[in-house]
């Protein structure tokens, strides 16, 4: 997906300092943070949303959550607590159509979310 901004970041066409990276997953800092810590964890393989990932590719999810766990440990986020958010579809607030998990931390996170 050459026009996808996150694919460009993954391909290093746009420079970022990764928080965590392995062969399958990239975790970066959100450029419009909604909390003192706001990370984005994404699979390197392009899918627009969770429901587009075929069952045969389900290991993408374990890889993604393992990467999230690494980033959480590295940034010591369990101290404050953290929230994972996946916006799916424009009406749910998704602005970048490359599956990603927001990791929010560093302030009280209220419930229900807006
Ligand atoms: P969402 O609205 O759920 O699709 O979240 C997309 C997030 O991605 C949004 O919070 C802003 C962030 N974002 C968009 N473009 C870039 C970028 O080029 N670099 C970084 N670090 N974050 C980006």
Short mmCIF file of C-alpha atoms and ligand atoms in Angstrom, two decimals:
data_model
loop_
_atom_site.label_atom_id
_atom_site.label_comp_id
_atom_site.label_asym_id
_atom_site.label_seq_id
_atom_site.Cartn_x
_atom_site.Cartn_y
_atom_site.Cartn_z
CA UNK A 1 0.00 0.00 0.00
CA UNK A 2 2.43 2.71 -1.19
CA UNK A 3 0.00 5.56 -0.43
CA UNK A 4 -0.49 4.42 3.18
CA UNK A 5 1.31 6.73 5.63
CA UNK A 6 2.00 3.91 8.09
CA UNK A 7 3.36 1.68 5.29
CA UNK A 8 5.71 4.55 4.40
CA UNK A 9 6.86 4.75 8.03
CA UNK A 10 7.30 0.96 8.15
CA UNK A 11 9.29 1.08 4.89
CA UNK A 12 11.47 3.86 6.40
CA UNK A 13 10.44 6.27 3.65
CA UNK A 14 9.40 8.54 6.52
CA UNK A 15 11.82 8.67 9.44
CA UNK A 16 10.57 8.01 12.97
CA UNK A 17 12.28 6.85 16.15
CA UNK A 18 10.61 3.53 16.90
CA UNK A 19 9.65 2.80 20.50
CA UNK A 20 9.79 -0.91 19.68
CA UNK A 21 10.33 -2.82 16.45
CA UNK A 22 10.72 -6.39 15.32
CA UNK A 23 10.18 -8.20 12.01
CA UNK A 24 6.39 -8.10 12.33
CA UNK A 25 5.47 -5.10 14.49
CA UNK A 26 6.33 -1.42 14.80
CA UNK A 27 5.48 0.77 17.79
CA UNK A 28 5.84 4.55 17.40
CA UNK A 29 4.75 7.68 19.24
CA UNK A 30 1.51 9.25 18.03
CA UNK A 31 2.13 12.68 16.47
CA UNK A 32 -1.13 14.01 17.95
CA UNK A 33 -0.94 12.66 21.50
CA UNK A 34 -4.14 12.38 23.54
CA UNK A 35 -2.33 11.43 26.76
CA UNK A 36 1.15 11.98 28.23
CA UNK A 37 2.08 8.63 26.68
CA UNK A 38 0.37 7.84 23.38
CA UNK A 39 1.87 5.06 21.31
CA UNK A 40 0.69 3.36 18.13
CA UNK A 41 1.37 -0.33 17.62
CA UNK A 42 0.91 -1.65 14.09
CA UNK A 43 1.52 -4.85 12.18
CA UNK A 44 4.03 -4.33 9.38
CA UNK A 45 1.71 -6.16 7.01
CA UNK A 46 -1.00 -3.86 5.69
CA UNK A 47 -4.59 -4.54 6.65
CA UNK A 48 -7.05 -1.69 7.03
CA UNK A 49 -8.85 -3.19 10.02
CA UNK A 50 -9.16 -6.23 12.28
CA UNK A 51 -12.04 -7.74 10.33
CA UNK A 52 -9.96 -7.72 7.16
CA UNK A 53 -7.30 -10.03 8.60
CA UNK A 54 -7.98 -13.55 7.28
CA UNK A 55 -8.08 -16.46 9.74
CA UNK A 56 -4.95 -17.88 8.11
CA UNK A 57 -3.11 -14.70 9.20
CA UNK A 58 -4.32 -14.81 12.82
CA UNK A 59 -0.75 -14.99 14.14
CA UNK A 60 -0.62 -11.28 13.22
CA UNK A 61 -2.67 -10.63 16.37
CA UNK A 62 -0.43 -12.58 18.74
CA UNK A 63 2.60 -10.89 17.20
CA UNK A 64 0.94 -7.49 17.58
CA UNK A 65 -0.01 -8.05 21.21
CA UNK A 66 3.41 -9.47 22.03
CA UNK A 67 4.90 -6.26 20.57
CA UNK A 68 2.50 -4.18 22.65
CA UNK A 69 3.61 -6.08 25.75
CA UNK A 70 7.25 -5.33 24.96
CA UNK A 71 6.53 -1.61 24.50
CA UNK A 72 4.49 -1.49 27.72
CA UNK A 73 7.34 -3.11 29.65
CA UNK A 74 9.97 -0.92 28.04
CA UNK A 75 8.05 2.29 28.79
CA UNK A 76 7.00 1.05 32.28
CA UNK A 77 3.34 1.77 31.53
CA UNK A 78 1.84 -0.77 33.94
CA UNK A 79 2.84 1.64 36.74
CA UNK A 80 0.11 4.10 35.64
CA UNK A 81 -2.15 1.66 33.88
CA UNK A 82 -2.75 1.89 30.18
CA UNK A 83 -5.58 1.59 27.68
CA UNK A 84 -5.61 -0.03 24.25
CA UNK A 85 -7.94 1.45 21.63
CA UNK A 86 -8.61 0.35 18.06
CA UNK A 87 -10.70 2.77 16.03
CA UNK A 88 -12.26 0.83 13.17
CA UNK A 89 -13.93 2.76 10.39
CA UNK A 90 -14.26 6.50 9.83
CA UNK A 91 -17.39 6.72 11.99
CA UNK A 92 -15.43 5.22 14.86
CA UNK A 93 -12.65 7.77 14.47
CA UNK A 94 -10.22 5.84 12.28
CA UNK A 95 -8.24 8.32 10.19
CA UNK A 96 -5.40 6.04 9.01
CA UNK A 97 -6.65 2.90 7.26
CA UNK A 98 -3.78 0.67 8.46
CA UNK A 99 -4.67 -1.48 11.47
CA UNK A 100 -3.15 0.03 14.61
CA UNK A 101 -3.65 -0.09 18.35
CA UNK A 102 -3.46 3.12 20.36
CA UNK A 103 -1.67 2.68 23.71
CA UNK A 104 -2.70 5.48 26.08
CA UNK A 105 -1.14 6.04 29.48
CA UNK A 106 0.24 8.58 31.95
CA UNK A 107 -3.05 10.12 33.11
CA UNK A 108 -6.33 8.89 34.61
CA UNK A 109 -8.37 7.32 31.80
CA UNK A 110 -12.08 7.68 32.38
CA UNK A 111 -14.85 5.28 31.52
CA UNK A 112 -16.99 5.18 29.46
CA UNK A 113 -14.78 6.54 26.67
CA UNK A 114 -16.31 9.11 24.32
P1 LIG B 1 -6.81 6.77 14.08
O1 LIG B 1 -7.51 8.08 14.08
O2 LIG B 1 -7.37 5.77 15.10
O3 LIG B 1 -6.73 6.18 12.69
O4 LIG B 1 -5.33 7.06 14.57
C1 LIG B 1 -4.34 7.54 13.71
C2 LIG B 1 -3.32 8.22 14.57
O5 LIG B 1 -2.12 8.27 13.84
C3 LIG B 1 -3.65 9.64 14.97
O6 LIG B 1 -3.78 9.72 16.39
C4 LIG B 1 -2.48 10.47 14.50
C5 LIG B 1 -1.44 9.45 14.15
N1 LIG B 1 -0.63 9.75 12.99
C6 LIG B 1 -1.08 10.04 11.75
N2 LIG B 1 -0.05 10.25 10.90
C7 LIG B 1 1.07 10.06 11.64
C8 LIG B 1 2.47 10.15 11.33
O7 LIG B 1 2.87 10.41 10.20
N3 LIG B 1 3.33 9.92 12.36
C9 LIG B 1 2.89 9.60 13.61
N4 LIG B 1 3.83 9.39 14.54
N5 LIG B 1 1.60 9.51 13.94
C10 LIG B 1 0.70 9.74 12.96
#
